[in-house]
Amino acid sequence: MTYRRPLVDALIHFQQQQPISFHVPGHKNGQLSALPEAIKSAMAYDVTELSGLDDLHYPEEVIGEAQQLLAEAYGADESFFLVNGSTSGNLAMILAACEEGDAVLVQRNSHKSVFHALELAKVRPIYVAPEWDRASLTATALRLEDVEAAYAAYPEAKVLVVTYPNYYGMAGADLEAIISFCHDKGIVVLVDEAHGAHFVLGSPYPPSALGLGADAVVQSAHKSLPAMTMGSFLHVQGQLLDAGKIRKYLRMLQSSSPSYLIMASLDDARSFVQTYSQPDKRSFEDKRRQFLSGLKTIPKLEVFEPDDPLKLMLRVGHHSGPQLKKQLEETGIHAELADPHQVLLILPLLKHVHSYPFAEIRSRIKEGVRGVLQEERLSVDIKVPVQQMIEMPELSFEELEVGEFEWLPYPKAYGRISAGTVVPYPPGIPLILPGEKWTLEKLENLADCLATNAQIQGDHRLSEKLIRVLPRGR
């Protein structure tokens, strides 16, 4: 274990010299800021590439040392700090792995940043549908047999892009076999492991994608580790992917003025996970077990435990997830997301020195459930998706760029090709992508989202019940 935090220590040492700023940023170590004092005090560490503080884009000193410690902690050949979130990591690894026109196998329930990267790379995506899990009520992971079938249909495929785990903490069991199969075929495996930065801790957490052999892995350190929002990691290993290309695209995609606060939090998050001990793990497991036991005594509340112990789903029968989320917020409990059926909680990865008011939280959740039960039932029927397991969009990205479009009431869109993206957010997984056809199932899912007041991003005017489609004949 290592408690070293080279970048954090360098920032502390720099501020101890009481430096006078004649450089950017313009808040001058926070002196000119009118923000609340708690924020203003942190701005003394919001500096730029000064002597002794290194340069993220050409790291040779403390940032280089911090990234080397990160690679050692995760067992990677090379690791990178990301200050523009996992989005920048997904963009960089896909652009580095792909050439224009390549056939790329893509898990269909990927994050929108993956689809943006595919469009920028000008590749031919082949969507592979994940398995539907009746217990978690989510689209989970790819199956080996579906990846094999996709390769049989498109043997020219050069890359596979996987999401592992899904937003809800479901991991699936086939990733190691999928990676082995792909490597036998010379296919590069890229993994969006945004919600699995803590998997490096081992059991009871699912295995890490890097440990299973993936060529590049992106992790949102801010999702489960104590890093600031936008702080993420990117890891590379093996011979199939050129780390030099990753560095090149990160220099293009990341800010030329990276946040030292975010980078320091990444250095701290790496130290946090690298020093997470067996006593820490046992202490958290005990606290989690007691919390779960308390939740399961609340009348009418169903608790579902996914593969990742940091995630919990809460359900109240015949009431929607947004209803429960709203009632929880009335008690001061803010959940990660709500879908038509449930609410997702992300637990804190506590060490033995940390406490969390679980008894008070249980009391508030009980109050929220009581409030939900007094509301009108708004649940929607649980539908098991009937989907094509392997699918290529009707039109390419290039064809869509030059195409015209029209606005159409969504109930009339059956069979029409989408000219826009519709993304329930969170989790940020597109319901439909440009070039895909509106099916009855997709329209029913959209209606369910609207019925439960879900937030929807994308190219739409759903406040007027309108969506964007291509003209007939396209």
Tab-separated table of C-alpha atoms in Angstrom:
chain	number	residue	atom	x	y	z
A	1	MET	CA	0.000	0.000	0.000
A	2	THR	CA	1.133	3.536	-0.681
A	3	TYR	CA	-0.072	6.732	0.918
A	4	ARG	CA	2.006	8.858	-1.456
A	5	ARG	CA	0.098	11.621	-3.234
A	6	PRO	CA	2.735	13.430	-5.301
A	7	LEU	CA	0.485	16.038	-6.867
A	8	VAL	CA	-1.429	16.755	-3.655
A	9	ASP	CA	1.840	17.158	-1.751
A	10	ALA	CA	3.265	19.450	-4.453
A	11	LEU	CA	0.201	21.705	-4.280
A	12	ILE	CA	0.404	21.892	-0.485
A	13	HIS	CA	4.118	22.743	-0.641
A	14	PHE	CA	3.483	25.382	-3.314
A	15	GLN	CA	0.859	27.160	-1.228
A	16	GLN	CA	3.034	27.062	1.880
A	17	GLN	CA	5.397	29.410	0.034
A	18	GLN	CA	2.608	32.056	0.044
A	19	PRO	CA	2.955	32.653	-3.724
A	20	ILE	CA	1.835	35.930	-5.311
A	21	SER	CA	-0.086	35.377	-8.533
A	22	PHE	CA	0.723	37.191	-11.763
A	23	HIS	CA	-0.625	34.301	-13.822
A	24	VAL	CA	-3.987	32.798	-14.738
A	25	PRO	CA	-6.580	32.057	-13.405
A	26	GLY	CA	-7.937	35.520	-12.837
A	27	HIS	CA	-9.360	34.896	-9.373
A	28	LYS	CA	-5.760	35.239	-8.038
A	29	ASN	CA	-5.726	32.355	-5.571
A	30	GLY	CA	-9.334	33.107	-4.706
A	31	GLN	CA	-8.731	36.660	-3.505
A	32	LEU	CA	-11.034	38.220	-6.101
A	33	SER	CA	-13.782	35.639	-5.723
A	34	ALA	CA	-17.128	36.437	-4.138
A	35	LEU	CA	-18.054	32.771	-3.819
A	36	PRO	CA	-18.925	31.279	-0.427
A	37	GLU	CA	-15.872	30.925	1.807
A	38	ALA	CA	-15.947	27.132	1.696
A	39	ILE	CA	-15.476	27.277	-2.094
A	40	LYS	CA	-13.194	30.302	-2.104
A	41	SER	CA	-10.664	28.645	0.200
A	42	ALA	CA	-10.171	25.781	-2.243
A	43	MET	CA	-9.375	28.215	-5.061
A	44	ALA	CA	-5.895	28.771	-3.633
A	45	TYR	CA	-5.102	25.359	-5.137
A	46	ASP	CA	-6.781	26.127	-8.483
A	47	VAL	CA	-3.553	27.007	-10.241
A	48	THR	CA	-1.912	26.448	-13.615
A	49	GLU	CA	1.249	24.798	-15.016
A	50	LEU	CA	3.768	26.516	-12.725
A	51	SER	CA	7.276	25.430	-11.764
A	52	GLY	CA	7.140	22.256	-9.730
A	53	LEU	CA	3.512	21.478	-10.666
A	54	ASP	CA	4.149	19.696	-13.998
A	55	ASP	CA	1.974	19.638	-17.144
A	56	LEU	CA	-0.828	17.096	-17.685
A	57	HIS	CA	-0.246	16.982	-21.443
A	58	TYR	CA	3.514	16.383	-21.143
A	59	PRO	CA	3.931	15.006	-17.609
A	60	GLU	CA	7.519	14.584	-16.414
A	61	GLU	CA	7.341	15.419	-12.713
A	62	VAL	CA	4.620	15.081	-10.056
A	63	ILE	CA	1.743	14.408	-12.492
A	64	GLY	CA	3.867	11.824	-14.264
A	65	GLU	CA	4.655	10.206	-10.902
A	66	ALA	CA	0.985	10.290	-9.881
A	67	GLN	CA	-0.080	8.624	-13.131
A	68	GLN	CA	2.618	5.972	-12.711
A	69	LEU	CA	1.266	5.198	-9.239
A	70	LEU	CA	-2.192	4.953	-10.810
A	71	ALA	CA	-0.946	2.411	-13.358
A	72	GLU	CA	0.685	0.386	-10.575
A	73	ALA	CA	-2.502	0.452	-8.488
A	74	TYR	CA	-4.623	-0.903	-11.351
A	75	GLY	CA	-2.051	-3.152	-13.021
A	76	ALA	CA	-2.035	-1.204	-16.289
A	77	ASP	CA	0.856	-0.614	-18.667
A	78	GLU	CA	-0.007	3.081	-18.701
A	79	SER	CA	-2.709	5.172	-17.027
A	80	PHE	CA	-3.960	8.708	-17.525
A	81	PHE	CA	-5.802	11.329	-15.496
A	82	LEU	CA	-8.939	12.636	-17.231
A	83	VAL	CA	-10.246	16.083	-16.294
A	84	ASN	CA	-13.045	16.131	-18.884
A	85	GLY	CA	-14.810	13.074	-17.502
A	86	SER	CA	-15.095	9.557	-18.873
A	87	THR	CA	-16.593	11.131	-21.995
A	88	SER	CA	-13.107	12.315	-23.030
A	89	GLY	CA	-11.700	8.861	-22.296
A	90	ASN	CA	-14.321	7.108	-24.405
A	91	LEU	CA	-13.672	9.522	-27.254
A	92	ALA	CA	-9.894	9.100	-27.023
A	93	MET	CA	-9.766	5.307	-26.885
A	94	ILE	CA	-12.277	4.859	-29.727
A	95	LEU	CA	-10.533	7.400	-31.970
A	96	ALA	CA	-7.183	5.758	-31.179
A	97	ALA	CA	-8.431	2.238	-31.927
A	98	CYS	CA	-10.445	2.938	-35.090
A	99	GLU	CA	-9.830	4.063	-38.628
A	100	GLU	CA	-12.471	5.635	-40.838
A	101	GLY	CA	-14.802	3.011	-42.273
A	102	ASP	CA	-13.921	0.295	-39.743
A	103	ALA	CA	-16.643	-2.086	-38.649
A	104	VAL	CA	-17.045	-1.739	-34.881
A	105	LEU	CA	-19.118	-4.000	-32.639
A	106	VAL	CA	-20.878	-1.894	-30.009
A	107	GLN	CA	-22.934	-2.827	-26.974
A	108	ARG	CA	-26.306	-1.200	-27.661
A	109	ASN	CA	-26.885	0.115	-24.113
A	110	SER	CA	-23.678	2.145	-24.146
A	111	HIS	CA	-23.455	5.724	-22.922
A	112	LYS	CA	-24.154	8.509	-25.410
A	113	SER	CA	-20.457	9.496	-25.399
A	114	VAL	CA	-19.636	6.152	-27.039
A	115	PHE	CA	-22.023	6.877	-29.912
A	116	HIS	CA	-20.622	10.393	-30.263
A	117	ALA	CA	-17.136	8.869	-30.531
A	118	LEU	CA	-18.263	6.437	-33.217
A	119	GLU	CA	-19.699	9.322	-35.221
A	120	LEU	CA	-16.506	11.359	-34.895
A	121	ALA	CA	-14.431	8.325	-35.918
A	122	LYS	CA	-16.669	7.797	-38.989
A	123	VAL	CA	-16.921	4.071	-38.460
A	124	ARG	CA	-19.633	1.529	-39.261
A	125	PRO	CA	-21.260	0.561	-35.965
A	126	ILE	CA	-22.837	-2.859	-35.524
A	127	TYR	CA	-25.049	-2.829	-32.453
A	128	VAL	CA	-25.091	-5.934	-30.276
A	129	ALA	CA	-27.980	-6.045	-27.809
A	130	PRO	CA	-27.237	-6.946	-24.191
A	131	GLU	CA	-29.075	-9.553	-22.203
A	132	TRP	CA	-32.278	-8.442	-20.462
A	133	ASP	CA	-32.385	-9.301	-16.770
A	134	ARG	CA	-35.865	-9.874	-15.350
A	135	ALA	CA	-34.683	-9.488	-11.762
A	136	SER	CA	-32.977	-6.094	-12.067
A	137	LEU	CA	-35.384	-4.936	-14.814
A	138	THR	CA	-32.437	-3.668	-16.836
A	139	ALA	CA	-30.479	-4.392	-19.982
A	140	THR	CA	-27.294	-5.806	-18.510
A	141	ALA	CA	-24.302	-7.301	-20.320
A	142	LEU	CA	-23.282	-8.901	-23.584
A	143	ARG	CA	-23.359	-12.673	-23.949
A	144	LEU	CA	-20.476	-14.522	-25.556
A	145	GLU	CA	-22.797	-16.242	-28.020
A	146	ASP	CA	-24.091	-12.906	-29.310
A	147	VAL	CA	-20.581	-11.513	-29.791
A	148	GLU	CA	-19.641	-14.716	-31.660
A	149	ALA	CA	-22.730	-14.350	-33.860
A	150	ALA	CA	-21.932	-10.693	-34.536
A	151	TYR	CA	-18.398	-11.590	-35.591
A	152	ALA	CA	-19.698	-14.393	-37.824
A	153	ALA	CA	-21.958	-11.867	-39.557
A	154	TYR	CA	-19.269	-9.137	-39.695
A	155	PRO	CA	-15.846	-10.846	-39.678
A	156	GLU	CA	-14.226	-7.586	-40.781
A	157	ALA	CA	-14.894	-6.075	-37.317
A	158	LYS	CA	-11.776	-4.494	-35.801
A	159	VAL	CA	-13.005	-3.288	-32.407
A	160	LEU	CA	-15.529	-4.220	-29.708
A	161	VAL	CA	-16.857	-1.529	-27.341
A	162	VAL	CA	-18.335	-2.869	-24.107
A	163	THR	CA	-20.125	-1.232	-21.173
A	164	TYR	CA	-19.277	-2.995	-17.900
A	165	PRO	CA	-21.015	-2.859	-15.486
A	166	ASN	CA	-24.285	-1.223	-16.489
A	167	TYR	CA	-25.452	1.886	-14.641
A	168	TYR	CA	-27.283	-0.258	-12.095
A	169	GLY	CA	-24.257	-2.371	-11.159
A	170	MET	CA	-25.093	-5.493	-13.186
A	171	ALA	CA	-21.914	-7.031	-14.591
A	172	GLY	CA	-22.759	-10.310	-16.332
A	173	ALA	CA	-20.514	-13.361	-16.415
A	174	ASP	CA	-19.120	-13.516	-19.969
A	175	LEU	CA	-16.677	-10.605	-20.257
A	176	GLU	CA	-13.486	-12.630	-19.763
A	177	ALA	CA	-14.591	-15.168	-22.386
A	178	ILE	CA	-15.621	-12.346	-24.744
A	179	ILE	CA	-12.212	-10.685	-24.409
A	180	SER	CA	-10.439	-13.987	-25.030
A	181	PHE	CA	-12.564	-14.651	-28.128
A	182	CYS	CA	-11.930	-11.151	-29.498
A	183	HIS	CA	-8.195	-11.353	-28.930
A	184	ASP	CA	-8.079	-14.664	-30.792
A	185	LYS	CA	-9.610	-12.776	-33.746
A	186	GLY	CA	-7.330	-9.740	-33.383
A	187	ILE	CA	-10.179	-7.534	-32.187
A	188	VAL	CA	-9.356	-4.683	-29.788
A	189	VAL	CA	-11.613	-4.618	-26.698
A	190	LEU	CA	-12.459	-1.200	-25.236
A	191	VAL	CA	-14.432	-1.070	-21.996
A	192	ASP	CA	-16.447	1.805	-20.575
A	193	GLU	CA	-16.146	0.859	-16.902
A	194	ALA	CA	-17.418	4.220	-15.675
A	195	HIS	CA	-19.146	2.653	-12.690
A	196	GLY	CA	-16.390	0.207	-11.766
A	197	ALA	CA	-13.351	2.190	-10.588
A	198	HIS	CA	-13.613	0.311	-7.260
A	199	PHE	CA	-13.679	-3.173	-8.830
A	200	VAL	CA	-9.905	-3.295	-8.379
A	201	LEU	CA	-10.650	-4.055	-4.710
A	202	GLY	CA	-11.702	-7.600	-5.610
A	203	SER	CA	-14.433	-9.690	-4.003
A	204	PRO	CA	-17.253	-9.039	-3.155
A	205	TYR	CA	-17.079	-6.625	-6.109
A	206	PRO	CA	-17.112	-7.950	-9.679
A	207	PRO	CA	-13.713	-8.456	-11.353
A	208	SER	CA	-12.240	-5.429	-13.097
A	209	ALA	CA	-12.273	-5.330	-16.887
A	210	LEU	CA	-8.552	-4.570	-16.860
A	211	GLY	CA	-7.939	-7.699	-14.796
A	212	LEU	CA	-9.998	-9.684	-17.313
A	213	GLY	CA	-7.709	-8.578	-20.140
A	214	ALA	CA	-9.357	-5.552	-21.795
A	215	ASP	CA	-7.044	-3.425	-23.942
A	216	ALA	CA	-8.302	-0.041	-22.708
A	217	VAL	CA	-10.605	0.799	-19.818
A	218	VAL	CA	-12.189	4.107	-18.822
A	219	GLN	CA	-13.387	4.636	-15.248
A	220	SER	CA	-15.264	7.526	-13.643
A	221	ALA	CA	-13.308	7.916	-10.419
A	222	HIS	CA	-15.873	10.497	-9.312
A	223	LYS	CA	-18.707	7.957	-9.372
A	224	SER	CA	-17.533	5.545	-6.684
A	225	LEU	CA	-14.206	6.944	-5.410
A	226	PRO	CA	-13.690	10.296	-3.621
A	227	ALA	CA	-12.728	12.286	-6.720
A	228	MET	CA	-14.299	15.514	-7.904
A	229	THR	CA	-16.932	15.535	-10.626
A	230	MET	CA	-15.315	15.171	-14.090
A	231	GLY	CA	-12.377	13.266	-12.598
A	232	SER	CA	-11.770	9.941	-14.387
A	233	PHE	CA	-9.081	7.392	-15.242
A	234	LEU	CA	-8.035	5.766	-18.518
A	235	HIS	CA	-5.900	2.601	-18.490
A	236	VAL	CA	-4.133	0.874	-21.391
A	237	GLN	CA	-2.424	-2.507	-21.560
A	238	GLY	CA	-1.179	-5.022	-24.115
A	239	GLN	CA	0.051	-4.720	-27.696
A	240	LEU	CA	-3.203	-4.306	-29.654
A	241	LEU	CA	-3.664	-0.605	-28.886
A	242	ASP	CA	-1.051	2.131	-29.274
A	243	ALA	CA	-0.813	4.159	-26.057
A	244	GLY	CA	0.879	6.900	-28.067
A	245	LYS	CA	-2.337	7.414	-30.015
A	246	ILE	CA	-4.251	7.654	-26.742
A	247	ARG	CA	-1.896	10.400	-25.572
A	248	LYS	CA	-2.306	12.225	-28.890
A	249	TYR	CA	-6.097	12.263	-28.718
A	250	LEU	CA	-6.169	13.187	-25.036
A	251	ARG	CA	-4.093	16.268	-25.871
A	252	MET	CA	-6.690	17.182	-28.481
A	253	LEU	CA	-9.780	16.392	-26.434
A	254	GLN	CA	-8.849	17.561	-22.957
A	255	SER	CA	-8.632	21.173	-21.880
A	256	SER	CA	-5.278	22.883	-22.362
A	257	SER	CA	-5.941	24.409	-18.928
A	258	PRO	CA	-6.685	21.318	-16.836
A	259	SER	CA	-8.086	21.751	-13.350
A	260	TYR	CA	-5.475	21.113	-10.664
A	261	LEU	CA	-8.283	20.615	-8.161
A	262	ILE	CA	-9.679	17.752	-10.238
A	263	MET	CA	-6.214	16.271	-10.797
A	264	ALA	CA	-5.404	16.492	-7.082
A	265	SER	CA	-8.659	14.726	-6.292
A	266	LEU	CA	-7.671	11.967	-8.736
A	267	ASP	CA	-4.310	11.578	-7.011
A	268	ASP	CA	-6.170	11.352	-3.692
A	269	ALA	CA	-8.763	8.890	-5.074
A	270	ARG	CA	-5.991	6.603	-6.314
A	271	SER	CA	-4.372	6.692	-2.870
A	272	PHE	CA	-7.781	6.013	-1.289
A	273	VAL	CA	-8.398	2.842	-3.275
A	274	GLN	CA	-4.771	1.695	-3.094
A	275	THR	CA	-4.813	1.895	0.712
A	276	TYR	CA	-8.263	0.349	1.135
A	277	SER	CA	-7.558	-2.475	3.579
A	278	GLN	CA	-9.233	-5.723	4.540
A	279	PRO	CA	-10.421	-4.121	7.823
A	280	ASP	CA	-11.935	-1.314	5.705
A	281	LYS	CA	-13.712	-3.878	3.547
A	282	ARG	CA	-15.061	-5.833	6.520
A	283	SER	CA	-16.215	-2.648	8.240
A	284	PHE	CA	-18.131	-1.494	5.157
A	285	GLU	CA	-19.682	-4.917	4.626
A	286	ASP	CA	-20.953	-4.908	8.214
A	287	LYS	CA	-22.438	-1.413	7.913
A	288	ARG	CA	-24.045	-2.277	4.581
A	289	ARG	CA	-25.516	-5.500	5.960
A	290	GLN	CA	-27.081	-3.677	8.917
A	291	PHE	CA	-28.474	-0.978	6.616
A	292	LEU	CA	-30.025	-3.562	4.305
A	293	SER	CA	-31.551	-5.428	7.210
A	294	GLY	CA	-33.200	-2.213	8.340
A	295	LEU	CA	-34.509	-1.366	4.874
A	296	LYS	CA	-36.034	-4.804	4.449
A	297	THR	CA	-38.259	-4.252	7.475
A	298	ILE	CA	-39.981	-1.246	5.834
A	299	PRO	CA	-43.499	-2.313	4.769
A	300	LYS	CA	-44.138	-2.372	0.985
A	301	LEU	CA	-40.501	-1.576	0.151
A	302	GLU	CA	-38.649	-4.030	-2.104
A	303	VAL	CA	-34.845	-3.903	-2.087
A	304	PHE	CA	-32.902	-5.418	-4.990
A	305	GLU	CA	-29.156	-6.056	-4.707
A	306	PRO	CA	-27.272	-6.022	-8.037
A	307	ASP	CA	-23.824	-7.520	-8.673
A	308	ASP	CA	-22.053	-4.408	-7.350
A	309	PRO	CA	-22.523	-4.055	-3.570
A	310	LEU	CA	-22.268	-0.255	-3.893
A	311	LYS	CA	-25.597	-0.171	-5.738
A	312	LEU	CA	-29.128	-0.745	-4.419
A	313	MET	CA	-32.490	-0.540	-6.184
A	314	LEU	CA	-35.621	0.406	-4.252
A	315	ARG	CA	-39.152	-0.340	-5.457
A	316	VAL	CA	-42.639	0.233	-4.136
A	317	GLY	CA	-45.116	-2.003	-5.944
A	318	HIS	CA	-47.573	-0.314	-8.360
A	319	HIS	CA	-45.804	3.029	-7.946
A	320	SER	CA	-43.210	4.458	-10.314
A	321	GLY	CA	-39.560	5.162	-9.667
A	322	PRO	CA	-40.009	8.930	-10.169
A	323	GLN	CA	-42.789	8.928	-7.564
A	324	LEU	CA	-40.495	7.303	-5.004
A	325	LYS	CA	-37.583	9.573	-5.946
A	326	LYS	CA	-39.724	12.677	-5.422
A	327	GLN	CA	-40.912	11.502	-2.008
A	328	LEU	CA	-37.364	10.639	-0.952
A	329	GLU	CA	-36.238	14.116	-1.948
A	330	GLU	CA	-38.960	15.534	0.300
A	331	THR	CA	-37.135	13.845	3.195
A	332	GLY	CA	-33.695	15.046	2.077
A	333	ILE	CA	-32.603	11.775	0.442
A	334	HIS	CA	-31.323	12.335	-3.113
A	335	ALA	CA	-31.071	9.186	-5.225
A	336	GLU	CA	-28.886	8.700	-8.301
A	337	LEU	CA	-31.759	8.085	-10.708
A	338	ALA	CA	-35.289	6.809	-11.128
A	339	ASP	CA	-36.629	4.730	-13.996
A	340	PRO	CA	-40.273	3.743	-14.517
A	341	HIS	CA	-39.953	0.891	-12.000
A	342	GLN	CA	-37.356	1.786	-9.358
A	343	VAL	CA	-34.897	4.154	-7.731
A	344	LEU	CA	-31.139	3.601	-7.750
A	345	LEU	CA	-28.966	4.381	-4.732
A	346	ILE	CA	-25.155	4.539	-4.817
A	347	LEU	CA	-23.694	3.784	-1.399
A	348	PRO	CA	-20.524	5.441	-0.072
A	349	LEU	CA	-17.363	3.314	-0.185
A	350	LEU	CA	-16.592	3.810	3.494
A	351	LYS	CA	-13.350	3.013	5.277
A	352	HIS	CA	-13.411	1.871	8.889
A	353	VAL	CA	-12.667	5.449	10.059
A	354	HIS	CA	-15.774	6.791	8.308
A	355	SER	CA	-19.321	6.950	9.586
A	356	TYR	CA	-22.598	7.499	7.747
A	357	PRO	CA	-26.023	8.160	9.312
A	358	PHE	CA	-27.606	4.910	8.118
A	359	ALA	CA	-30.157	4.750	10.956
A	360	GLU	CA	-31.414	8.242	10.112
A	361	ILE	CA	-31.390	7.407	6.395
A	362	ARG	CA	-33.532	4.334	6.997
A	363	SER	CA	-36.012	6.440	8.939
A	364	ARG	CA	-36.253	8.960	6.107
A	365	ILE	CA	-36.672	6.262	3.471
A	366	LYS	CA	-39.501	4.782	5.545
A	367	GLU	CA	-41.143	8.226	5.578
A	368	GLY	CA	-40.685	8.521	1.800
A	369	VAL	CA	-42.277	5.115	1.206
A	370	ARG	CA	-45.209	6.111	3.399
A	371	GLY	CA	-45.651	9.220	1.244
A	372	VAL	CA	-45.575	7.219	-1.987
A	373	LEU	CA	-48.244	4.838	-0.749
A	374	GLN	CA	-50.623	7.770	-0.330
A	375	GLU	CA	-50.264	8.724	-4.014
A	376	GLU	CA	-52.138	7.452	-7.036
A	377	ARG	CA	-50.507	4.394	-8.585
A	378	LEU	CA	-48.445	5.307	-11.648
A	379	SER	CA	-46.574	2.101	-12.390
A	380	VAL	CA	-46.178	0.873	-15.949
A	381	ASP	CA	-46.259	-2.724	-17.065
A	382	ILE	CA	-42.915	-4.498	-17.073
A	383	LYS	CA	-42.076	-5.328	-20.680
A	384	VAL	CA	-39.309	-7.730	-21.624
A	385	PRO	CA	-37.743	-6.177	-24.732
A	386	VAL	CA	-38.129	-8.029	-27.991
A	387	GLN	CA	-35.126	-6.811	-29.911
A	388	GLN	CA	-32.880	-7.703	-32.782
A	389	MET	CA	-29.684	-8.976	-31.162
A	390	ILE	CA	-27.373	-7.764	-33.958
A	391	GLU	CA	-28.275	-4.696	-35.968
A	392	MET	CA	-26.666	-2.132	-38.235
A	393	PRO	CA	-28.312	1.320	-38.528
A	394	GLU	CA	-30.446	1.905	-41.595
A	395	LEU	CA	-28.251	4.847	-42.654
A	396	SER	CA	-24.607	5.795	-42.074
A	397	PHE	CA	-23.498	8.871	-40.134
A	398	GLU	CA	-22.484	10.524	-43.419
A	399	GLU	CA	-25.884	9.901	-45.008
A	400	LEU	CA	-27.624	11.365	-41.973
A	401	GLU	CA	-25.523	14.539	-42.064
A	402	VAL	CA	-26.893	15.596	-45.448
A	403	GLY	CA	-30.437	14.381	-44.908
A	404	GLU	CA	-33.540	16.504	-44.411
A	405	PHE	CA	-35.927	15.818	-41.545
A	406	GLU	CA	-39.433	16.557	-40.384
A	407	TRP	CA	-41.235	16.782	-37.045
A	408	LEU	CA	-43.850	14.110	-36.415
A	409	PRO	CA	-46.122	13.291	-33.458
A	410	TYR	CA	-44.394	10.346	-31.833
A	411	PRO	CA	-47.454	8.036	-31.863
A	412	LYS	CA	-47.293	8.205	-35.685
A	413	ALA	CA	-43.586	7.397	-35.954
A	414	TYR	CA	-43.847	3.610	-36.232
A	415	GLY	CA	-41.561	2.375	-39.011
A	416	ARG	CA	-39.947	5.779	-39.589
A	417	ILE	CA	-36.186	6.329	-39.375
A	418	SER	CA	-35.061	8.597	-36.566
A	419	ALA	CA	-33.223	11.792	-37.474
A	420	GLY	CA	-32.305	12.517	-33.875
A	421	THR	CA	-31.302	11.030	-30.565
A	422	VAL	CA	-33.722	10.483	-27.684
A	423	VAL	CA	-31.913	9.889	-24.393
A	424	PRO	CA	-33.607	9.273	-21.016
A	425	TYR	CA	-31.168	10.887	-18.573
A	426	PRO	CA	-29.931	9.556	-16.326
A	427	PRO	CA	-28.626	7.011	-17.227
A	428	GLY	CA	-27.754	8.602	-20.594
A	429	ILE	CA	-28.324	5.481	-22.690
A	430	PRO	CA	-30.048	6.396	-25.962
A	431	LEU	CA	-33.520	5.006	-26.499
A	432	ILE	CA	-32.985	5.628	-30.200
A	433	LEU	CA	-30.104	6.833	-32.333
A	434	PRO	CA	-30.079	8.631	-35.687
A	435	GLY	CA	-30.449	6.071	-38.459
A	436	GLU	CA	-32.416	3.589	-36.343
A	437	LYS	CA	-36.037	2.739	-37.037
A	438	TRP	CA	-38.808	3.531	-34.591
A	439	THR	CA	-40.299	0.194	-33.531
A	440	LEU	CA	-43.438	-0.402	-31.526
A	441	GLU	CA	-41.332	-1.350	-28.540
A	442	LYS	CA	-39.253	1.848	-28.688
A	443	LEU	CA	-42.411	3.959	-28.918
A	444	GLU	CA	-43.909	2.131	-25.934
A	445	ASN	CA	-40.726	2.757	-23.957
A	446	LEU	CA	-40.895	6.441	-24.872
A	447	ALA	CA	-44.530	6.585	-23.747
A	448	ASP	CA	-43.561	4.958	-20.438
A	449	CYS	CA	-40.834	7.554	-19.886
A	450	LEU	CA	-43.268	10.380	-20.576
A	451	ALA	CA	-45.951	8.846	-18.346
A	452	THR	CA	-43.549	8.739	-15.410
A	453	ASN	CA	-42.160	12.249	-16.028
A	454	ALA	CA	-38.644	11.045	-16.827
A	455	GLN	CA	-36.110	13.625	-18.003
A	456	ILE	CA	-35.300	13.143	-21.689
A	457	GLN	CA	-32.401	14.721	-23.545
A	458	GLY	CA	-31.758	14.796	-27.265
A	459	ASP	CA	-33.158	16.077	-30.554
A	460	HIS	CA	-36.864	16.274	-29.810
A	461	ARG	CA	-39.791	18.526	-28.971
A	462	LEU	CA	-41.534	16.106	-26.662
A	463	SER	CA	-43.256	18.918	-24.771
A	464	GLU	CA	-45.272	19.099	-28.016
A	465	LYS	CA	-45.170	15.266	-28.445
A	466	LEU	CA	-42.961	15.718	-31.524
A	467	ILE	CA	-39.885	13.776	-32.594
A	468	ARG	CA	-37.520	14.211	-35.532
A	469	VAL	CA	-37.654	11.672	-38.373
A	470	LEU	CA	-36.410	11.398	-41.916
A	471	PRO	CA	-38.874	11.950	-44.771
A	472	ARG	CA	-40.506	8.858	-46.185
A	473	GLY	CA	-38.421	7.073	-48.759
A	474	ARG	CA	-35.157	7.608	-46.880
